[in-house]
mmCIF file with all atom_site columns, C-alpha atoms in Angstrom:
data_model
loop_
_atom_site.group_PDB
_atom_site.id
_atom_site.type_symbol
_atom_site.label_atom_id
_atom_site.label_alt_id
_atom_site.label_comp_id
_atom_site.label_asym_id
_atom_site.label_entity_id
_atom_site.label_seq_id
_atom_site.pdbx_PDB_ins_code
_atom_site.Cartn_x
_atom_site.Cartn_y
_atom_site.Cartn_z
_atom_site.occupancy
_atom_site.B_iso_or_equiv
_atom_site.pdbx_formal_charge
_atom_site.auth_seq_id
_atom_site.auth_comp_id
_atom_site.auth_asym_id
_atom_site.auth_atom_id
_atom_site.pdbx_PDB_model_num
ATOM 1   C CA . MET A 1 1   ? 38.693 108.172 -31.203 1.00 43.00 ? 262 MET A CA 1
ATOM 2   C CA . LYS A 1 2   ? 37.748 106.232 -28.126 1.00 45.00 ? 263 LYS A CA 1
ATOM 3   C CA . ARG A 1 3   ? 38.609 102.521 -27.992 1.00 49.00 ? 264 ARG A CA 1
ATOM 4   C CA . MET A 1 4   ? 35.844 100.262 -26.768 1.00 50.00 ? 265 MET A CA 1
ATOM 5   C CA . TRP A 1 5   ? 36.534 97.348  -24.486 1.00 50.00 ? 266 TRP A CA 1
ATOM 6   C CA . SER A 1 6   ? 36.325 93.960  -26.285 1.00 47.00 ? 267 SER A CA 1
ATOM 7   C CA . PRO A 1 7   ? 34.029 91.287  -24.755 1.00 49.00 ? 268 PRO A CA 1
ATOM 8   C CA . VAL A 1 8   ? 37.032 88.991  -24.261 1.00 43.00 ? 269 VAL A CA 1
ATOM 9   C CA . PHE A 1 9   ? 38.936 91.658  -22.363 1.00 48.00 ? 270 PHE A CA 1
ATOM 10  C CA . VAL A 1 10  ? 35.955 92.514  -20.231 1.00 54.00 ? 271 VAL A CA 1
ATOM 11  C CA . LEU A 1 11  ? 35.548 88.851  -19.344 1.00 52.00 ? 272 LEU A CA 1
ATOM 12  C CA . SER A 1 12  ? 39.244 88.605  -18.471 1.00 52.00 ? 273 SER A CA 1
ATOM 13  C CA . VAL A 1 13  ? 39.031 91.645  -16.242 1.00 60.00 ? 274 VAL A CA 1
ATOM 14  C CA . ALA A 1 14  ? 35.987 90.232  -14.425 1.00 52.00 ? 275 ALA A CA 1
ATOM 15  C CA . CYS A 1 15  ? 37.676 86.865  -13.906 1.00 56.00 ? 276 CYS A CA 1
ATOM 16  C CA . LEU A 1 16  ? 40.855 88.573  -12.750 1.00 57.00 ? 277 LEU A CA 1
ATOM 17  C CA . ALA A 1 17  ? 39.009 90.739  -10.216 1.00 54.00 ? 278 ALA A CA 1
ATOM 18  C CA . LEU A 1 18  ? 37.106 87.714  -8.926  1.00 52.00 ? 279 LEU A CA 1
ATOM 19  C CA . SER A 1 19  ? 40.344 85.791  -8.471  1.00 54.00 ? 280 SER A CA 1
ATOM 20  C CA . PHE A 1 20  ? 41.843 88.808  -6.714  1.00 52.00 ? 281 PHE A CA 1
ATOM 21  C CA . SER A 1 21  ? 38.975 89.278  -4.287  1.00 49.00 ? 282 SER A CA 1
ATOM 22  C CA . ALA A 1 22  ? 38.788 85.582  -3.550  1.00 49.00 ? 283 ALA A CA 1
ATOM 23  C CA . SER A 1 23  ? 42.525 85.376  -2.643  1.00 49.00 ? 284 SER A CA 1
ATOM 24  C CA . ALA A 1 24  ? 43.317 88.840  -1.333  1.00 50.00 ? 285 ALA A CA 1
ATOM 25  C CA . ALA A 1 25  ? 45.649 87.358  1.246   1.00 51.00 ? 286 ALA A CA 1
ATOM 26  C CA . LYS A 1 26  ? 47.786 85.647  -1.433  1.00 66.00 ? 287 LYS A CA 1
ATOM 27  C CA . LYS A 1 27  ? 50.939 87.504  -2.257  1.00 79.00 ? 288 LYS A CA 1
ATOM 28  C CA . PRO A 1 28  ? 50.688 88.972  -5.829  1.00 83.00 ? 289 PRO A CA 1
ATOM 29  C CA . PRO A 1 29  ? 53.508 88.323  -8.341  1.00 87.00 ? 290 PRO A CA 1
ATOM 30  C CA . THR A 1 30  ? 56.386 90.782  -8.512  1.00 92.00 ? 291 THR A CA 1
ATOM 31  C CA . GLU A 1 31  ? 56.098 90.993  -12.335 1.00 92.00 ? 292 GLU A CA 1
ATOM 32  C CA . TRP A 1 32  ? 53.087 91.086  -14.623 1.00 90.00 ? 293 TRP A CA 1
ATOM 33  C CA . ASP A 1 33  ? 53.095 91.551  -18.402 1.00 89.00 ? 294 ASP A CA 1
ATOM 34  C CA . GLY A 1 34  ? 56.473 93.269  -18.300 1.00 93.00 ? 295 GLY A CA 1
ATOM 35  C CA . LEU A 1 35  ? 55.494 95.454  -15.384 1.00 94.00 ? 296 LEU A CA 1
ATOM 36  C CA . THR A 1 36  ? 57.106 95.524  -11.961 1.00 95.00 ? 297 THR A CA 1
ATOM 37  C CA . LYS A 1 37  ? 55.194 95.624  -8.702  1.00 94.00 ? 298 LYS A CA 1
ATOM 38  C CA . VAL A 1 38  ? 55.357 98.944  -6.843  1.00 92.00 ? 299 VAL A CA 1
ATOM 39  C CA . LYS A 1 39  ? 53.941 100.296 -3.603  1.00 91.00 ? 300 LYS A CA 1
ATOM 40  C CA . ILE A 1 40  ? 51.156 102.874 -3.804  1.00 91.00 ? 301 ILE A CA 1
ATOM 41  C CA . LYS A 1 41  ? 49.746 103.832 -0.461  1.00 90.00 ? 302 LYS A CA 1
ATOM 42  C CA . GLY A 1 42  ? 46.015 103.188 -0.461  1.00 91.00 ? 303 GLY A CA 1
ATOM 43  C CA . ILE A 1 43  ? 46.025 100.834 -3.440  1.00 93.00 ? 304 ILE A CA 1
ATOM 44  C CA . ASP A 1 44  ? 46.022 97.076  -3.001  1.00 92.00 ? 305 ASP A CA 1
ATOM 45  C CA . THR A 1 45  ? 48.192 96.105  -6.020  1.00 92.00 ? 306 THR A CA 1
ATOM 46  C CA . ALA A 1 46  ? 50.038 98.303  -8.542  1.00 93.00 ? 307 ALA A CA 1
ATOM 47  C CA . TYR A 1 47  ? 52.499 97.740  -11.351 1.00 93.00 ? 308 TYR A CA 1
ATOM 48  C CA . VAL A 1 48  ? 54.612 100.031 -13.592 1.00 93.00 ? 309 VAL A CA 1
ATOM 49  C CA . ARG A 1 49  ? 56.920 99.500  -16.552 1.00 94.00 ? 310 ARG A CA 1
ATOM 50  C CA . PRO A 1 50  ? 60.531 99.890  -15.307 1.00 93.00 ? 311 PRO A CA 1
ATOM 51  C CA . GLY A 1 51  ? 62.019 103.170 -16.462 1.00 88.00 ? 312 GLY A CA 1
ATOM 52  C CA . ALA A 1 52  ? 58.760 104.571 -17.742 1.00 89.00 ? 313 ALA A CA 1
ATOM 53  C CA . ASP A 1 53  ? 59.129 108.341 -18.179 1.00 90.00 ? 314 ASP A CA 1
ATOM 54  C CA . PHE A 1 54  ? 55.890 110.006 -17.141 1.00 89.00 ? 315 PHE A CA 1
ATOM 55  C CA . SER A 1 55  ? 57.399 113.451 -17.589 1.00 89.00 ? 316 SER A CA 1
ATOM 56  C CA . ILE A 1 56  ? 56.624 113.356 -21.335 1.00 93.00 ? 317 ILE A CA 1
ATOM 57  C CA . TYR A 1 57  ? 52.887 113.159 -20.737 1.00 95.00 ? 318 TYR A CA 1
ATOM 58  C CA . ASN A 1 58  ? 50.703 116.151 -19.925 1.00 94.00 ? 319 ASN A CA 1
ATOM 59  C CA . LYS A 1 59  ? 47.379 114.996 -21.380 1.00 97.00 ? 320 LYS A CA 1
ATOM 60  C CA . ILE A 1 60  ? 45.149 111.969 -20.779 1.00 97.00 ? 321 ILE A CA 1
ATOM 61  C CA . ILE A 1 61  ? 42.351 110.143 -22.516 1.00 97.00 ? 322 ILE A CA 1
ATOM 62  C CA . ILE A 1 62  ? 39.764 108.622 -20.213 1.00 96.00 ? 323 ILE A CA 1
ATOM 63  C CA . GLU A 1 63  ? 38.203 105.634 -21.921 1.00 94.00 ? 324 GLU A CA 1
ATOM 64  C CA . PRO A 1 64  ? 34.527 104.654 -21.414 1.00 94.00 ? 325 PRO A CA 1
ATOM 65  C CA . ILE A 1 65  ? 34.380 102.794 -18.104 1.00 94.00 ? 326 ILE A CA 1
ATOM 66  C CA . HIS A 1 66  ? 33.052 99.274  -17.951 1.00 92.00 ? 327 HIS A CA 1
ATOM 67  C CA . VAL A 1 67  ? 30.922 98.293  -14.933 1.00 92.00 ? 328 VAL A CA 1
ATOM 68  C CA . ALA A 1 68  ? 29.980 94.740  -13.921 1.00 90.00 ? 329 ALA A CA 1
ATOM 69  C CA . PHE A 1 69  ? 28.188 93.270  -10.899 1.00 88.00 ? 330 PHE A CA 1
ATOM 70  C CA . HIS A 1 70  ? 29.800 90.509  -8.850  1.00 85.00 ? 331 HIS A CA 1
ATOM 71  C CA . LYS A 1 71  ? 28.790 87.151  -10.274 1.00 83.00 ? 332 LYS A CA 1
ATOM 72  C CA . ASP A 1 72  ? 27.288 86.084  -6.927  1.00 83.00 ? 333 ASP A CA 1
ATOM 73  C CA . TRP A 1 73  ? 25.245 89.255  -6.363  1.00 82.00 ? 334 TRP A CA 1
ATOM 74  C CA . ASP A 1 74  ? 21.568 88.459  -6.462  1.00 77.00 ? 335 ASP A CA 1
ATOM 75  C CA . LYS A 1 75  ? 19.583 90.963  -8.479  1.00 69.00 ? 336 LYS A CA 1
ATOM 76  C CA . GLU A 1 76  ? 16.593 90.033  -6.367  1.00 61.00 ? 337 GLU A CA 1
ATOM 77  C CA . SER A 1 77  ? 17.205 92.473  -3.536  1.00 55.00 ? 338 SER A CA 1
ATOM 78  C CA . THR A 1 78  ? 17.177 90.909  -0.089  1.00 50.00 ? 339 THR A CA 1
ATOM 79  C CA . PHE A 1 79  ? 15.807 94.196  1.178   1.00 53.00 ? 340 PHE A CA 1
ATOM 80  C CA . TYR A 1 80  ? 13.062 95.085  -1.303  1.00 53.00 ? 341 TYR A CA 1
ATOM 81  C CA . LYS A 1 81  ? 12.189 91.479  -2.247  1.00 55.00 ? 342 LYS A CA 1
ATOM 82  C CA . GLN A 1 82  ? 11.712 92.426  -5.857  1.00 65.00 ? 343 GLN A CA 1
ATOM 83  C CA . LYS A 1 83  ? 13.698 91.263  -8.849  1.00 75.00 ? 344 LYS A CA 1
ATOM 84  C CA . LEU A 1 84  ? 15.444 94.048  -10.735 1.00 77.00 ? 345 LEU A CA 1
ATOM 85  C CA . THR A 1 85  ? 14.843 94.117  -14.467 1.00 83.00 ? 346 THR A CA 1
ATOM 86  C CA . THR A 1 86  ? 17.568 94.015  -17.043 1.00 87.00 ? 347 THR A CA 1
ATOM 87  C CA . ALA A 1 87  ? 16.809 97.626  -17.864 1.00 89.00 ? 348 ALA A CA 1
ATOM 88  C CA . GLN A 1 88  ? 17.250 98.641  -14.199 1.00 84.00 ? 349 GLN A CA 1
ATOM 89  C CA . LEU A 1 89  ? 20.582 96.788  -13.978 1.00 86.00 ? 350 LEU A CA 1
ATOM 90  C CA . GLU A 1 90  ? 21.842 98.459  -17.138 1.00 91.00 ? 351 GLU A CA 1
ATOM 91  C CA . ASP A 1 91  ? 20.714 101.822 -15.819 1.00 89.00 ? 352 ASP A CA 1
ATOM 92  C CA . ILE A 1 92  ? 22.747 101.300 -12.601 1.00 86.00 ? 353 ILE A CA 1
ATOM 93  C CA . LYS A 1 93  ? 25.843 100.361 -14.631 1.00 91.00 ? 354 LYS A CA 1
ATOM 94  C CA . THR A 1 94  ? 25.403 103.263 -17.054 1.00 93.00 ? 355 THR A CA 1
ATOM 95  C CA . ARG A 1 95  ? 24.952 105.844 -14.250 1.00 90.00 ? 356 ARG A CA 1
ATOM 96  C CA . LEU A 1 96  ? 27.928 104.497 -12.296 1.00 90.00 ? 357 LEU A CA 1
ATOM 97  C CA . ALA A 1 97  ? 30.152 104.477 -15.385 1.00 94.00 ? 358 ALA A CA 1
ATOM 98  C CA . LYS A 1 98  ? 29.245 108.107 -16.203 1.00 95.00 ? 359 LYS A CA 1
ATOM 99  C CA . LEU A 1 99  ? 29.743 109.214 -12.603 1.00 93.00 ? 360 LEU A CA 1
ATOM 100 C CA . ALA A 1 100 ? 33.150 107.462 -12.485 1.00 94.00 ? 361 ALA A CA 1
ATOM 101 C CA . GLU A 1 101 ? 34.315 108.980 -15.761 1.00 96.00 ? 362 GLU A CA 1
ATOM 102 C CA . GLU A 1 102 ? 33.330 112.498 -14.616 1.00 96.00 ? 363 GLU A CA 1
ATOM 103 C CA . THR A 1 103 ? 34.962 111.979 -11.204 1.00 95.00 ? 364 THR A CA 1
ATOM 104 C CA . PHE A 1 104 ? 38.208 110.600 -12.600 1.00 96.00 ? 365 PHE A CA 1
ATOM 105 C CA . ALA A 1 105 ? 38.363 113.565 -15.076 1.00 97.00 ? 366 ALA A CA 1
ATOM 106 C CA . GLU A 1 106 ? 37.841 115.981 -12.214 1.00 97.00 ? 367 GLU A CA 1
ATOM 107 C CA . GLN A 1 107 ? 40.501 114.423 -10.007 1.00 96.00 ? 368 GLN A CA 1
ATOM 108 C CA . PHE A 1 108 ? 43.123 113.975 -12.741 1.00 96.00 ? 369 PHE A CA 1
ATOM 109 C CA . SER A 1 109 ? 42.826 117.469 -14.247 1.00 96.00 ? 370 SER A CA 1
ATOM 110 C CA . LYS A 1 110 ? 42.424 119.744 -11.227 1.00 94.00 ? 371 LYS A CA 1
ATOM 111 C CA . ASP A 1 111 ? 45.200 121.935 -9.839  1.00 93.00 ? 372 ASP A CA 1
ATOM 112 C CA . GLY A 1 112 ? 47.361 121.884 -12.974 1.00 91.00 ? 373 GLY A CA 1
ATOM 113 C CA . GLY A 1 113 ? 46.953 118.182 -13.714 1.00 93.00 ? 374 GLY A CA 1
ATOM 114 C CA . PRO A 1 114 ? 46.968 116.586 -17.158 1.00 95.00 ? 375 PRO A CA 1
ATOM 115 C CA . GLN A 1 115 ? 44.511 117.987 -19.692 1.00 97.00 ? 376 GLN A CA 1
ATOM 116 C CA . ILE A 1 116 ? 41.601 115.691 -20.547 1.00 97.00 ? 377 ILE A CA 1
ATOM 117 C CA . VAL A 1 117 ? 41.588 115.074 -24.313 1.00 98.00 ? 378 VAL A CA 1
ATOM 118 C CA . THR A 1 118 ? 39.939 112.667 -26.769 1.00 96.00 ? 379 THR A CA 1
ATOM 119 C CA . GLU A 1 119 ? 42.647 112.199 -29.411 1.00 97.00 ? 380 GLU A CA 1
ATOM 120 C CA . PRO A 1 120 ? 45.955 110.335 -29.095 1.00 97.00 ? 381 PRO A CA 1
ATOM 121 C CA . GLY A 1 121 ? 49.316 112.093 -29.325 1.00 98.00 ? 382 GLY A CA 1
ATOM 122 C CA . PRO A 1 122 ? 52.955 111.852 -28.313 1.00 97.00 ? 383 PRO A CA 1
ATOM 123 C CA . ASP A 1 123 ? 52.245 113.509 -24.928 1.00 97.00 ? 384 ASP A CA 1
ATOM 124 C CA . VAL A 1 124 ? 48.980 111.665 -24.235 1.00 98.00 ? 385 VAL A CA 1
ATOM 125 C CA . LEU A 1 125 ? 48.303 108.812 -21.862 1.00 96.00 ? 386 LEU A CA 1
ATOM 126 C CA . ARG A 1 126 ? 45.324 106.485 -22.241 1.00 96.00 ? 387 ARG A CA 1
ATOM 127 C CA . PHE A 1 127 ? 43.480 105.579 -19.023 1.00 96.00 ? 388 PHE A CA 1
ATOM 128 C CA . SER A 1 128 ? 41.306 102.459 -19.350 1.00 94.00 ? 389 SER A CA 1
ATOM 129 C CA . SER A 1 129 ? 39.394 101.165 -16.371 1.00 93.00 ? 390 SER A CA 1
ATOM 130 C CA . ALA A 1 130 ? 36.704 98.807  -15.231 1.00 93.00 ? 391 ALA A CA 1
ATOM 131 C CA . ILE A 1 131 ? 34.673 98.754  -11.982 1.00 92.00 ? 392 ILE A CA 1
ATOM 132 C CA . VAL A 1 132 ? 33.853 95.138  -11.366 1.00 90.00 ? 393 VAL A CA 1
ATOM 133 C CA . ASP A 1 133 ? 32.617 92.858  -8.563  1.00 87.00 ? 394 ASP A CA 1
ATOM 134 C CA . LEU A 1 134 ? 30.028 95.587  -7.857  1.00 86.00 ? 395 LEU A CA 1
ATOM 135 C CA . TRP A 1 135 ? 28.021 94.545  -4.777  1.00 82.00 ? 396 TRP A CA 1
ATOM 136 C CA . PRO A 1 136 ? 25.413 97.131  -3.740  1.00 78.00 ? 397 PRO A CA 1
ATOM 137 C CA . ARG A 1 137 ? 23.935 96.566  -0.264  1.00 70.00 ? 398 ARG A CA 1
ATOM 138 C CA . ALA A 1 138 ? 20.574 97.909  -1.404  1.00 63.00 ? 399 ALA A CA 1
ATOM 139 C CA . VAL A 1 139 ? 19.183 99.291  -4.641  1.00 67.00 ? 400 VAL A CA 1
ATOM 140 C CA . ASP A 1 140 ? 16.716 102.187 -4.640  1.00 61.00 ? 401 ASP A CA 1
ATOM 141 C CA . THR A 1 141 ? 14.356 101.641 -7.597  1.00 59.00 ? 402 THR A CA 1
ATOM 142 C CA . GLN A 1 142 ? 12.462 104.854 -6.716  1.00 58.00 ? 403 GLN A CA 1
ATOM 143 C CA . GLU A 1 143 ? 9.135  103.023 -6.914  1.00 56.00 ? 404 GLU A CA 1
ATOM 144 C CA . PRO A 1 144 ? 6.157  103.958 -4.726  1.00 50.00 ? 405 PRO A CA 1
ATOM 145 C CA . GLY A 1 145 ? 5.324  101.740 -1.806  1.00 49.00 ? 406 GLY A CA 1
ATOM 146 C CA . ARG A 1 146 ? 8.813  100.349 -1.299  1.00 50.00 ? 407 ARG A CA 1
ATOM 147 C CA . ASN A 1 147 ? 10.181 99.692  2.189   1.00 48.00 ? 408 ASN A CA 1
ATOM 148 C CA . TYR A 1 148 ? 12.745 101.951 3.805   1.00 49.00 ? 409 TYR A CA 1
ATOM 149 C CA . VAL A 1 149 ? 16.238 100.355 3.900   1.00 50.00 ? 410 VAL A CA 1
ATOM 150 C CA . PHE A 1 150 ? 18.879 101.109 6.470   1.00 46.00 ? 411 PHE A CA 1
ATOM 151 C CA . THR A 1 151 ? 22.499 99.944  6.091   1.00 47.00 ? 412 THR A CA 1
ATOM 152 C CA . THR A 1 152 ? 25.943 100.949 7.367   1.00 44.00 ? 413 THR A CA 1
ATOM 153 C CA . SER A 1 153 ? 27.514 100.751 3.938   1.00 54.00 ? 414 SER A CA 1
ATOM 154 C CA . ALA A 1 154 ? 26.330 101.317 0.368   1.00 57.00 ? 415 ALA A CA 1
ATOM 155 C CA . GLY A 1 155 ? 28.386 98.400  -0.940  1.00 74.00 ? 416 GLY A CA 1
ATOM 156 C CA . SER A 1 156 ? 31.741 97.429  -2.446  1.00 85.00 ? 417 SER A CA 1
ATOM 157 C CA . ALA A 1 157 ? 33.539 97.222  -5.764  1.00 89.00 ? 418 ALA A CA 1
ATOM 158 C CA . VAL A 1 158 ? 36.956 96.489  -7.389  1.00 90.00 ? 419 VAL A CA 1
ATOM 159 C CA . LEU A 1 159 ? 38.811 98.867  -9.689  1.00 93.00 ? 420 LEU A CA 1
ATOM 160 C CA . PHE A 1 160 ? 40.974 97.514  -12.500 1.00 93.00 ? 421 PHE A CA 1
ATOM 161 C CA . ALA A 1 161 ? 42.817 100.231 -14.451 1.00 93.00 ? 422 ALA A CA 1
ATOM 162 C CA . GLU A 1 162 ? 45.596 100.492 -16.991 1.00 93.00 ? 423 GLU A CA 1
ATOM 163 C CA . LEU A 1 163 ? 47.731 103.329 -18.327 1.00 94.00 ? 424 LEU A CA 1
ATOM 164 C CA . ARG A 1 164 ? 49.011 103.040 -21.910 1.00 95.00 ? 425 ARG A CA 1
ATOM 165 C CA . ASP A 1 165 ? 50.861 105.253 -24.339 1.00 96.00 ? 426 ASP A CA 1
ATOM 166 C CA . SER A 1 166 ? 48.078 106.593 -26.574 1.00 96.00 ? 427 SER A CA 1
ATOM 167 C CA . GLU A 1 167 ? 50.070 106.189 -29.811 1.00 97.00 ? 428 GLU A CA 1
ATOM 168 C CA . THR A 1 168 ? 51.952 102.933 -29.346 1.00 96.00 ? 429 THR A CA 1
ATOM 169 C CA . ASP A 1 169 ? 49.418 101.307 -26.939 1.00 94.00 ? 430 ASP A CA 1
ATOM 170 C CA . GLN A 1 170 ? 52.365 100.157 -24.804 1.00 95.00 ? 431 GLN A CA 1
ATOM 171 C CA . LEU A 1 171 ? 51.238 99.176  -21.301 1.00 93.00 ? 432 LEU A CA 1
ATOM 172 C CA . ILE A 1 172 ? 52.850 101.468 -18.746 1.00 94.00 ? 433 ILE A CA 1
ATOM 173 C CA . GLY A 1 173 ? 50.978 100.880 -15.500 1.00 93.00 ? 434 GLY A CA 1
ATOM 174 C CA . ARG A 1 174 ? 48.210 98.761  -13.949 1.00 92.00 ? 435 ARG A CA 1
ATOM 175 C CA . VAL A 1 175 ? 46.345 98.869  -10.663 1.00 93.00 ? 436 VAL A CA 1
ATOM 176 C CA . LEU A 1 176 ? 43.832 96.629  -8.916  1.00 92.00 ? 437 LEU A CA 1
ATOM 177 C CA . ASP A 1 177 ? 42.051 97.720  -5.795  1.00 92.00 ? 438 ASP A CA 1
ATOM 178 C CA . GLY A 1 178 ? 39.057 96.462  -3.868  1.00 89.00 ? 439 GLY A CA 1
ATOM 179 C CA . ARG A 1 179 ? 37.141 99.049  -1.817  1.00 86.00 ? 440 ARG A CA 1
ATOM 180 C CA . GLU A 1 180 ? 34.217 99.196  0.539   1.00 80.00 ? 441 GLU A CA 1
ATOM 181 C CA . ALA A 1 181 ? 31.947 102.259 0.570   1.00 70.00 ? 442 ALA A CA 1
ATOM 182 C CA . ARG A 1 182 ? 32.463 104.339 3.690   1.00 55.00 ? 443 ARG A CA 1
ATOM 183 C CA . ASN A 1 183 ? 31.137 102.640 6.743   1.00 53.00 ? 444 ASN A CA 1
ATOM 184 C CA . SER A 1 184 ? 29.567 105.149 9.139   1.00 51.00 ? 445 SER A CA 1
ATOM 185 C CA . GLY A 1 185 ? 29.200 102.648 11.987  1.00 50.00 ? 446 GLY A CA 1
ATOM 186 C CA . THR A 1 186 ? 25.586 103.742 12.306  1.00 47.00 ? 447 THR A CA 1
ATOM 187 C CA . MET A 1 187 ? 22.498 102.727 10.396  1.00 44.00 ? 448 MET A CA 1
ATOM 188 C CA . ARG A 1 188 ? 21.340 105.132 7.673   1.00 47.00 ? 449 ARG A CA 1
ATOM 189 C CA . TRP A 1 189 ? 18.749 105.127 4.978   1.00 46.00 ? 450 TRP A CA 1
ATOM 190 C CA . THR A 1 190 ? 20.285 103.812 1.753   1.00 54.00 ? 451 THR A CA 1
ATOM 191 C CA . ASN A 1 191 ? 18.579 105.481 -1.213  1.00 55.00 ? 452 ASN A CA 1
ATOM 192 C CA . SER A 1 192 ? 19.635 106.619 -4.703  1.00 63.00 ? 453 SER A CA 1
ATOM 193 C CA . VAL A 1 193 ? 21.057 109.883 -3.391  1.00 61.00 ? 454 VAL A CA 1
ATOM 194 C CA . GLU A 1 194 ? 23.085 108.086 -0.672  1.00 66.00 ? 455 GLU A CA 1
ATOM 195 C CA . ASN A 1 195 ? 24.304 105.439 -3.114  1.00 71.00 ? 456 ASN A CA 1
ATOM 196 C CA . THR A 1 196 ? 25.426 108.100 -5.607  1.00 78.00 ? 457 THR A CA 1
ATOM 197 C CA . ALA A 1 197 ? 27.298 110.017 -2.918  1.00 79.00 ? 458 ALA A CA 1
ATOM 198 C CA . GLU A 1 198 ? 29.072 106.880 -1.695  1.00 80.00 ? 459 GLU A CA 1
ATOM 199 C CA . ALA A 1 199 ? 29.997 105.814 -5.240  1.00 85.00 ? 460 ALA A CA 1
ATOM 200 C CA . ARG A 1 200 ? 31.371 109.261 -5.982  1.00 88.00 ? 461 ARG A CA 1
ATOM 201 C CA . ALA A 1 201 ? 33.423 109.234 -2.750  1.00 88.00 ? 462 ALA A CA 1
ATOM 202 C CA . MET A 1 202 ? 34.815 105.796 -3.664  1.00 90.00 ? 463 MET A CA 1
ATOM 203 C CA . VAL A 1 203 ? 35.861 106.851 -7.150  1.00 93.00 ? 464 VAL A CA 1
ATOM 204 C CA . ARG A 1 204 ? 37.178 110.166 -5.871  1.00 94.00 ? 465 ARG A CA 1
ATOM 205 C CA . ASP A 1 205 ? 39.500 108.279 -3.525  1.00 94.00 ? 466 ASP A CA 1
ATOM 206 C CA . TRP A 1 206 ? 40.813 106.147 -6.386  1.00 95.00 ? 467 TRP A CA 1
ATOM 207 C CA . GLY A 1 207 ? 41.334 109.234 -8.531  1.00 95.00 ? 468 GLY A CA 1
ATOM 208 C CA . ARG A 1 208 ? 43.031 111.220 -5.773  1.00 95.00 ? 469 ARG A CA 1
ATOM 209 C CA . ILE A 1 209 ? 45.469 108.428 -4.992  1.00 94.00 ? 470 ILE A CA 1
ATOM 210 C CA . LEU A 1 210 ? 46.331 107.763 -8.653  1.00 94.00 ? 471 LEU A CA 1
ATOM 211 C CA . ARG A 1 211 ? 46.770 111.490 -9.336  1.00 94.00 ? 472 ARG A CA 1
ATOM 212 C CA . LYS A 1 212 ? 49.097 111.819 -6.354  1.00 92.00 ? 473 LYS A CA 1
ATOM 213 C CA . ARG A 1 213 ? 51.200 108.885 -7.569  1.00 90.00 ? 474 ARG A CA 1
ATOM 214 C CA . TYR A 1 214 ? 51.205 110.248 -11.106 1.00 88.00 ? 475 TYR A CA 1
ATOM 215 C CA . ASP A 1 215 ? 52.534 113.609 -9.902  1.00 89.00 ? 476 ASP A CA 1
ATOM 216 C CA . ALA A 1 216 ? 55.235 111.892 -7.820  1.00 86.00 ? 477 ALA A CA 1
ATOM 217 C CA . ILE A 1 217 ? 56.620 109.672 -10.573 1.00 80.00 ? 478 ILE A CA 1
ATOM 218 C CA . LYS A 1 218 ? 56.332 112.391 -13.222 1.00 77.00 ? 479 LYS A CA 1
ATOM 219 C CA . GLU A 1 219 ? 58.422 114.705 -11.005 1.00 74.00 ? 480 GLU A CA 1
ATOM 220 C CA . ALA A 1 220 ? 60.949 111.912 -10.570 1.00 69.00 ? 481 ALA A CA 1
ATOM 221 C CA . LYS A 1 221 ? 60.935 111.311 -14.366 1.00 59.00 ? 482 LYS A CA 1
ATOM 222 C CA . GLY A 1 222 ? 60.430 107.615 -13.930 1.00 52.00 ? 483 GLY A CA 1
ATOM 223 C CA . ALA A 1 223 ? 58.820 104.855 -11.918 1.00 48.00 ? 484 ALA A CA 1
ATOM 224 C CA . ALA A 1 224 ? 61.150 103.025 -9.614  1.00 47.00 ? 485 ALA A CA 1
ATOM 225 C CA . PRO A 1 225 ? 59.939 99.523  -8.513  1.00 45.00 ? 486 PRO A CA 1
ATOM 226 C CA . ALA A 1 226 ? 59.260 98.854  -4.916  1.00 44.00 ? 487 ALA A CA 1
ATOM 227 C CA . GLN A 1 227 ? 61.967 97.176  -2.945  1.00 39.00 ? 488 GLN A CA 1
#
């Protein structure tokens, strides 16, 4: 059975990500909720439970992914000069959440990785995540008569993710990473196809890095804190 994010937790994640993005230069704490800070190349901030044995897990549950816009992002596009409706905003979040869930599943399970399952068990990890502070540079509403929009980046977002034991719900790991969509350095037309490709690339990078780290600490039968 999939666990849904509570409104209080979602709000906490959003506030946490906002605080993180506003003070990225500030040194993060070395401990957080019983976790110890570790170094993961390509991830801004990561924590693991000291002595956690990842070798016992070979399956993973991917929870429904929560998506939230940055609180300062104006839903009245500065490019199209039209206010997005609530339905359009929800559609963007729903499509991104589905794309992220599929991409994480692909990255985690490929090449002999953990099996994607839906039920808890003694060998099952639970992956819960939220993509917050979403800031699209332009939104393609696919309506006739709109102007063409050219940007060098599709936007930015922050990933907040946790790994827990699926049976005990014990927190094992946590990551927080802000990321900009690939910047080509040249102007290109930003439409729904381009935005989807950029979002998939961003999530694929997160998944690839986390999978690589998962493999490394599982092989080491533990998670040594960074020195």
